[in-house]
XYZ file of C-alpha atoms in Angstrom:
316
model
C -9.085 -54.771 -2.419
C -6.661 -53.334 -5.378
C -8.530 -54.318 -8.843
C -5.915 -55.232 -11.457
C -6.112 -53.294 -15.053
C -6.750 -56.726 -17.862
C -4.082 -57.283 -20.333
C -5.108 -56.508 -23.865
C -4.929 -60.434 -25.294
C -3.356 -59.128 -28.677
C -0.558 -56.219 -27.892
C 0.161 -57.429 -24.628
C -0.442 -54.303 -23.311
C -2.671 -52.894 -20.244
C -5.301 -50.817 -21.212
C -5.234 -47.153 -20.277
C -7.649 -45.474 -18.110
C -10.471 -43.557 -19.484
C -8.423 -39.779 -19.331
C -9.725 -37.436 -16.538
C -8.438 -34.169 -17.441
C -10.767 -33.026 -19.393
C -12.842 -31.437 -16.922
C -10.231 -29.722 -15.028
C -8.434 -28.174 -18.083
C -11.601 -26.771 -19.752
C -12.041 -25.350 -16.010
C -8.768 -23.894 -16.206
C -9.644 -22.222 -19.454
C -12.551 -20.369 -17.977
C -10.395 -19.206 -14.949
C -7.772 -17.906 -17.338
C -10.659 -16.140 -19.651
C -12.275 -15.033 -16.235
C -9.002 -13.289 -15.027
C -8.099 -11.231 -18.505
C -11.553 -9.960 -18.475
C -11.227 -8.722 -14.897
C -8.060 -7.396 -15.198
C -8.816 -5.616 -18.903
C -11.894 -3.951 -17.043
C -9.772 -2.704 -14.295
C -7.554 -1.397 -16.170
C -10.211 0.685 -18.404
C -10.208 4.174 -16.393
C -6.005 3.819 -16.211
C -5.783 3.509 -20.061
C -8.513 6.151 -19.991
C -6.349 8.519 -17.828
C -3.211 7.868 -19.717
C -4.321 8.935 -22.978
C -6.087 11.862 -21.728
C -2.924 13.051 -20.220
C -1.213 13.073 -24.008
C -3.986 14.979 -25.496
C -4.742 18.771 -25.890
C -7.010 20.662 -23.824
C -9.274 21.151 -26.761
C -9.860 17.330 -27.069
C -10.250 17.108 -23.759
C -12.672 19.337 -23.047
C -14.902 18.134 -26.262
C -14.613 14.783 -26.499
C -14.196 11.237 -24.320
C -10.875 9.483 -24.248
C -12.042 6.924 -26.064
C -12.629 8.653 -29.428
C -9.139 8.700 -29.399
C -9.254 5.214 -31.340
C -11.391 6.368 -33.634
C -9.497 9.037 -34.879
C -5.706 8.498 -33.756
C -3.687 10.500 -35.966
C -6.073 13.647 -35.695
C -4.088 16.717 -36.394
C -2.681 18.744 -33.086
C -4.357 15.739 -30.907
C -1.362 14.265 -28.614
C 1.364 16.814 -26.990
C 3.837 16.633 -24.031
C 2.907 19.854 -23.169
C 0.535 18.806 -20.342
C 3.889 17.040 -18.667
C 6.377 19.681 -19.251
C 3.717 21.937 -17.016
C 3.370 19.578 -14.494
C 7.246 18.732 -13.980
C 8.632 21.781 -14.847
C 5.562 25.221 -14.253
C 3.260 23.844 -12.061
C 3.805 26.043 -8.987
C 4.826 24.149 -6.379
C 4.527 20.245 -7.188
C 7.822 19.510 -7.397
C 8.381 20.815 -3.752
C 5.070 18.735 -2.803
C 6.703 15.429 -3.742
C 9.714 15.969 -1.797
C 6.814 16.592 1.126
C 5.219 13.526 0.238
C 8.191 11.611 0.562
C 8.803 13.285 4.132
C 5.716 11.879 5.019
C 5.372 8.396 3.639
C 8.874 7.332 4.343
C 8.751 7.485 7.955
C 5.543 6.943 8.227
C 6.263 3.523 7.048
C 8.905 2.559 8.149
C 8.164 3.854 12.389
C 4.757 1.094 12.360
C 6.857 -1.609 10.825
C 9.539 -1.355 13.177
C 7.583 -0.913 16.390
C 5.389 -3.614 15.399
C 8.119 -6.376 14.539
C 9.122 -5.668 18.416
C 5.469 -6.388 19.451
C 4.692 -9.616 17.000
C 7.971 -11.106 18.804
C 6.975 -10.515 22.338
C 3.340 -12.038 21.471
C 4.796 -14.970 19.901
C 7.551 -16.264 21.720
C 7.777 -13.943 25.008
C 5.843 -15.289 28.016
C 4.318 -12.144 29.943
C 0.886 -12.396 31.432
C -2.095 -11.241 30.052
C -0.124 -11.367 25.903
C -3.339 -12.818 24.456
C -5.973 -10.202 26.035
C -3.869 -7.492 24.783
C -3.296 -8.822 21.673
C -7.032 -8.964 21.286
C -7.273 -6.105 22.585
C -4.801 -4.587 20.103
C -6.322 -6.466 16.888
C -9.977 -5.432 18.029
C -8.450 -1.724 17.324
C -8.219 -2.566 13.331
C -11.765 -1.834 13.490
C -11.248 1.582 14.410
C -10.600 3.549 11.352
C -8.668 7.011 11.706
C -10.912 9.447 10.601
C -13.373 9.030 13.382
C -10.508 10.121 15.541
C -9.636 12.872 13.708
C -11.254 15.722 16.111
C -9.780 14.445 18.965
C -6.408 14.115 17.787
C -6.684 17.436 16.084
C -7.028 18.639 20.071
C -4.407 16.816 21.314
C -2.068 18.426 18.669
C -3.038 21.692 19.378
C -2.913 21.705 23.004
C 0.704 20.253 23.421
C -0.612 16.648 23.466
C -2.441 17.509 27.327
C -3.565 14.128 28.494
C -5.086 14.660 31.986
C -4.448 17.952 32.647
C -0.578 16.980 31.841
C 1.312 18.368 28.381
C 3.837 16.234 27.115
C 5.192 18.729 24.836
C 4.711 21.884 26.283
C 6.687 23.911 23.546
C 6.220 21.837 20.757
C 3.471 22.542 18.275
C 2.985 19.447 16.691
C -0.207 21.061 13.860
C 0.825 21.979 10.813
C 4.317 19.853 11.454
C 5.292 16.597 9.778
C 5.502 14.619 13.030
C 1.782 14.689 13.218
C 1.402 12.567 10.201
C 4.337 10.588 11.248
C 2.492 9.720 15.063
C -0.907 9.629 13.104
C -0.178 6.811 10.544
C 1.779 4.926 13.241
C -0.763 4.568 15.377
C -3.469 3.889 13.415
C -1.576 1.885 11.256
C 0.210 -0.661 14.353
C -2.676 -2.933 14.550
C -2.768 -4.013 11.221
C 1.135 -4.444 11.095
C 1.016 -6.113 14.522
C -1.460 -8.517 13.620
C 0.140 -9.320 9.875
C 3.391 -9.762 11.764
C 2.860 -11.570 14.835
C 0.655 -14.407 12.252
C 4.180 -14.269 10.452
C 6.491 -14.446 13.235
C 4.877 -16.933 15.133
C 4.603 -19.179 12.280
C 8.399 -19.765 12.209
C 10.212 -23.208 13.572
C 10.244 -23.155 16.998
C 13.549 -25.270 16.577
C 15.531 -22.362 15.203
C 13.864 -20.115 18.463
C 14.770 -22.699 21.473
C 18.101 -23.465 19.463
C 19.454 -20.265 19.654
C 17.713 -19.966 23.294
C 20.586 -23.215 23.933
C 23.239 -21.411 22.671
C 23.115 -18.674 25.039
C 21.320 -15.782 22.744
C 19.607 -12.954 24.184
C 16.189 -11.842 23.199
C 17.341 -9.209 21.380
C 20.130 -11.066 19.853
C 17.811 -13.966 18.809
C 15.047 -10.863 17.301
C 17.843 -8.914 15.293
C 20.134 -12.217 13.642
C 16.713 -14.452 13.573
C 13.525 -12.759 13.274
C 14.269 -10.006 11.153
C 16.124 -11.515 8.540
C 13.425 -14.258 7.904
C 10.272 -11.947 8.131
C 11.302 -9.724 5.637
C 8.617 -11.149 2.991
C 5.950 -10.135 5.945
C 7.992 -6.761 6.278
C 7.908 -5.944 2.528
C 4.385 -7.008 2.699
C 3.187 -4.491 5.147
C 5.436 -2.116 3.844
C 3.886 -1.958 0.171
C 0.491 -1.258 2.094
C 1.534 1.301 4.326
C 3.219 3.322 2.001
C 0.439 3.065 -0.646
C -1.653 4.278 2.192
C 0.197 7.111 3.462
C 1.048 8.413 0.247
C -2.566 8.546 -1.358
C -3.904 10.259 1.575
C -5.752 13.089 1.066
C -7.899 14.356 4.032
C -5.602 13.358 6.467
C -2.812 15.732 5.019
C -5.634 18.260 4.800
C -6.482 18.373 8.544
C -3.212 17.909 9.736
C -0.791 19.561 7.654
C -3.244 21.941 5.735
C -2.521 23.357 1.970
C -0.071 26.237 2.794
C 2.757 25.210 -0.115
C 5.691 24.764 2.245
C 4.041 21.627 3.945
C 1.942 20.252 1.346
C 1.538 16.968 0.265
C 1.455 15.701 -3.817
C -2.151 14.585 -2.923
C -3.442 18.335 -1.926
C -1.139 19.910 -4.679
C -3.127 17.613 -7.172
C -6.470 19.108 -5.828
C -4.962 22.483 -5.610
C -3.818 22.508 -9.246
C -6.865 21.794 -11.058
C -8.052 25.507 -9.821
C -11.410 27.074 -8.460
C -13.170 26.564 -11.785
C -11.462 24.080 -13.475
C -9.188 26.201 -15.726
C -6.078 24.058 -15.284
C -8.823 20.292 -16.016
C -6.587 19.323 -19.075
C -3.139 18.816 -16.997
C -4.798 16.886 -13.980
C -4.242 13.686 -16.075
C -0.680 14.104 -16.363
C -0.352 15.243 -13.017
C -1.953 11.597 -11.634
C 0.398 9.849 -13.317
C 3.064 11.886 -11.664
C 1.849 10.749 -8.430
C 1.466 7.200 -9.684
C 4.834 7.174 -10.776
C 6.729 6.143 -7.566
C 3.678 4.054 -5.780
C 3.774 1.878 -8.901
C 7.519 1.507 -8.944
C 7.173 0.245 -4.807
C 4.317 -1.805 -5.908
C 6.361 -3.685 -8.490
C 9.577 -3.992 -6.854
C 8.135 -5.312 -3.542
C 5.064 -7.439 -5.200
C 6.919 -10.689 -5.203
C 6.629 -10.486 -1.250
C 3.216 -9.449 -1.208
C 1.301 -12.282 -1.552
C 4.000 -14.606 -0.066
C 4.395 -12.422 3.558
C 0.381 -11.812 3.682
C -0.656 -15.407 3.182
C 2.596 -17.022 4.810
C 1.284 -16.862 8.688
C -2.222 -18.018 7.575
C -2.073 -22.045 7.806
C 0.766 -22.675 10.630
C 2.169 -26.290 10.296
C-alpha cells in the first residue's frame, strides 16, 4: 500500500522528502581523501628517485632527497650530467635496451596469441575432457617460474632431451634469446589463458551461432569475431606481460647471463652501479631510463586495463 505525500494547505504544494544524500556524499568525501593519500604515498620513493637523478654526486652521497626542498636553489645542486652519461657514456646501455626490447616484444606477444587460440576452443569448441584441462591448465598459475628454473636450465643445455630424445640436437638454446622467448610463454599461458577464456566466453552467444548459420568456419568466426572484440582483454594481458618481461631481472641472469652482447636493461642497471658503488650517483637516472618505455605502454594501453580484466568477471 503506496502512502500519498499531504498537500501543504497554504502553497498548494507537496512537501519534499527529508534529503538522503547526506550520508553518501560525506562518504564520498572520505573515499576521495582516502585515494590522494594513497596515491601521494605511493608515489613518495618515485618523486624521491626523480630528484635524485637531477642532483650531483656530492648531494647525493651527503644528503637525503628530501633536503632538496629545503634548500632548492643550492649552488651546483641539479645537473643533466647524470643523463648525458647514461644515454650517451654508459658502456653498453644503449645496446641493452635494444636487447630488452628483443626480449619483451616477443615475449608478449607469442603467450597472447597462443592463448587467444586456447580461450576459444574452451569456450565455444566442444572436445571432451575441455573443463579438466582447463583446470588443469589454471591450477598451473600457481606454479611460479623460478622454482623451475634448474630444470629448465637442463633442458636448455642438453638440446631440450625429453626422454632420452633431443628436439634440437644442434641448437643451443642458453645464452640465446629464444630461451626467454619459450620461458615467459610458458609460464606466462596460464594466466593469459585464464584472463582470456573469462573474456571470450563472456561474449553473445548470438553473434557465435549466427555466424555458425551463415556458413563460417572456426577459424573464420575466431579471426573476423573473436579477435576484434577481445582486444580490451588482449591489451589487458598485454600491459602485464610486458611489464613483466621487461623488469625481469634473475630470469635474464640465468638464462641469458651479463656478457654485453645479450644483456638485458635490467642486468646493465645492476652492472652499472659497479663493484663498490663508484658509479651510485647515475643509478637514478639510469631507472628512469628503464621506466621510460614501461610507463609510456602503461599509459597508452591503461584505458583497457581495467575494462578487459574485470569484463569476463560477472557473465550476463
Amino acid at each position: 500500500m503506496s502512502t500519498a505525500t499531504a498537500p501543504d494547505t497554504e502553497t498548494g504544494s507537496t512537501a519534499a522528502p527529508s534529503p538522503t544524500g547526506t550520508k553518501s556524499s560525506d562518504s564520498g568525501w572520505f573515499v576521495r581523501i582516502a585515494v590522494i593519500a594513497i596515491v601521494a604515498i605511493w608515489l613518495v620513493p618515485t618523486v624521491g628517485l626523480f630528484i635524485s637523478s637531477f642532483r650531483t654526486r656530492e648531494y647525493i652521497n651527503a644528503e637525503g632527497w628530501w633536503t632538496a626542498f629545503v634548500r632548492p636553489f643550492a649552488e651546483n645542486q641539479w645537473t643533466i650530467d647524470n643523463y648525458a652519461t647514461v644515454l650517451g657514456q654508459a658502456r653498453g646501455f644503449g645496446a641493452a635496451f635494444v636487447n630488452s626490447l628483443a626480449v619483451t616484444i616477443p615475449a608478449t606477444i607469442i603467450p597472447i596469441t597462443i592463448a587467444l587460440f586456447a580461450a576459444y576452443a574452451f569456450s565455444w569448441m566442444q572436445f571432451k575432457g575441455r573443463y579438466l584441462l582447463f583446470v588443469g591448465v589454471v591450477a598451473l598459475i600457481a606454479v611460479p617460474l623460478h622454482v623451475a628454473l634448474i630444470p629448465v636450465l637442463r633442458l636448455y643445455q642438453s638440446g631440450m632431451e625429453v626422454f632420452g630424445i633431443t628436439i634440437f640436437p644442434a641448437l643451443q638454446l642458453q645464452g640465446s634469446f629464444p630461451a626467454m622467448w619459450l620461458a615467459h610463454t610458458g609460464f606466462g599461458l596460464p594466466l593469459a589463458i585464464y584472463l582470456l577464456r573469462n573474456y571470450v566466453g563472456s561474449l553473445p552467444s548470438s553473434i557465435i551461432e549466427s555466424a555458425r548459420v551463415d556458413g563460417a568456419s572456426h577459424m573464420q568466426i575466431f579471426t573476423r569475431l573473436i579477435v576484434p572484440l577481445s582486444v580490451p582483454a588482449i591489451a589487458a594481458f598485454a600491459t602485464l606481460q610486458f611489464l613483466w618481461v621487461w623488469n625481469d631481472l634473475l630470469v635474464a641472469l640465468v638464462f641469458l647471463g651479463g656478457t654485453p652482447d645479450v644483456r638485458v636493461l635490467q642486468v646493465a642497471l645492476a652492472d652499472l652501479q659497479g663493484a663498490f658503488g663508484q658509479n651510485r650517483h647515475i643509478l637514478p637516472a639510469a631507472a628512469f631510463v628503464t621506466m621510460a618505455l614501461p610507463m609510456v605502454v602503461f599509459f597508452s594501453l591503461q584505458r583497457f586495463f581495467v575494462r578487459g580484466l574485470t569484463a569476463g568477471a560477472v557473465k550476463g
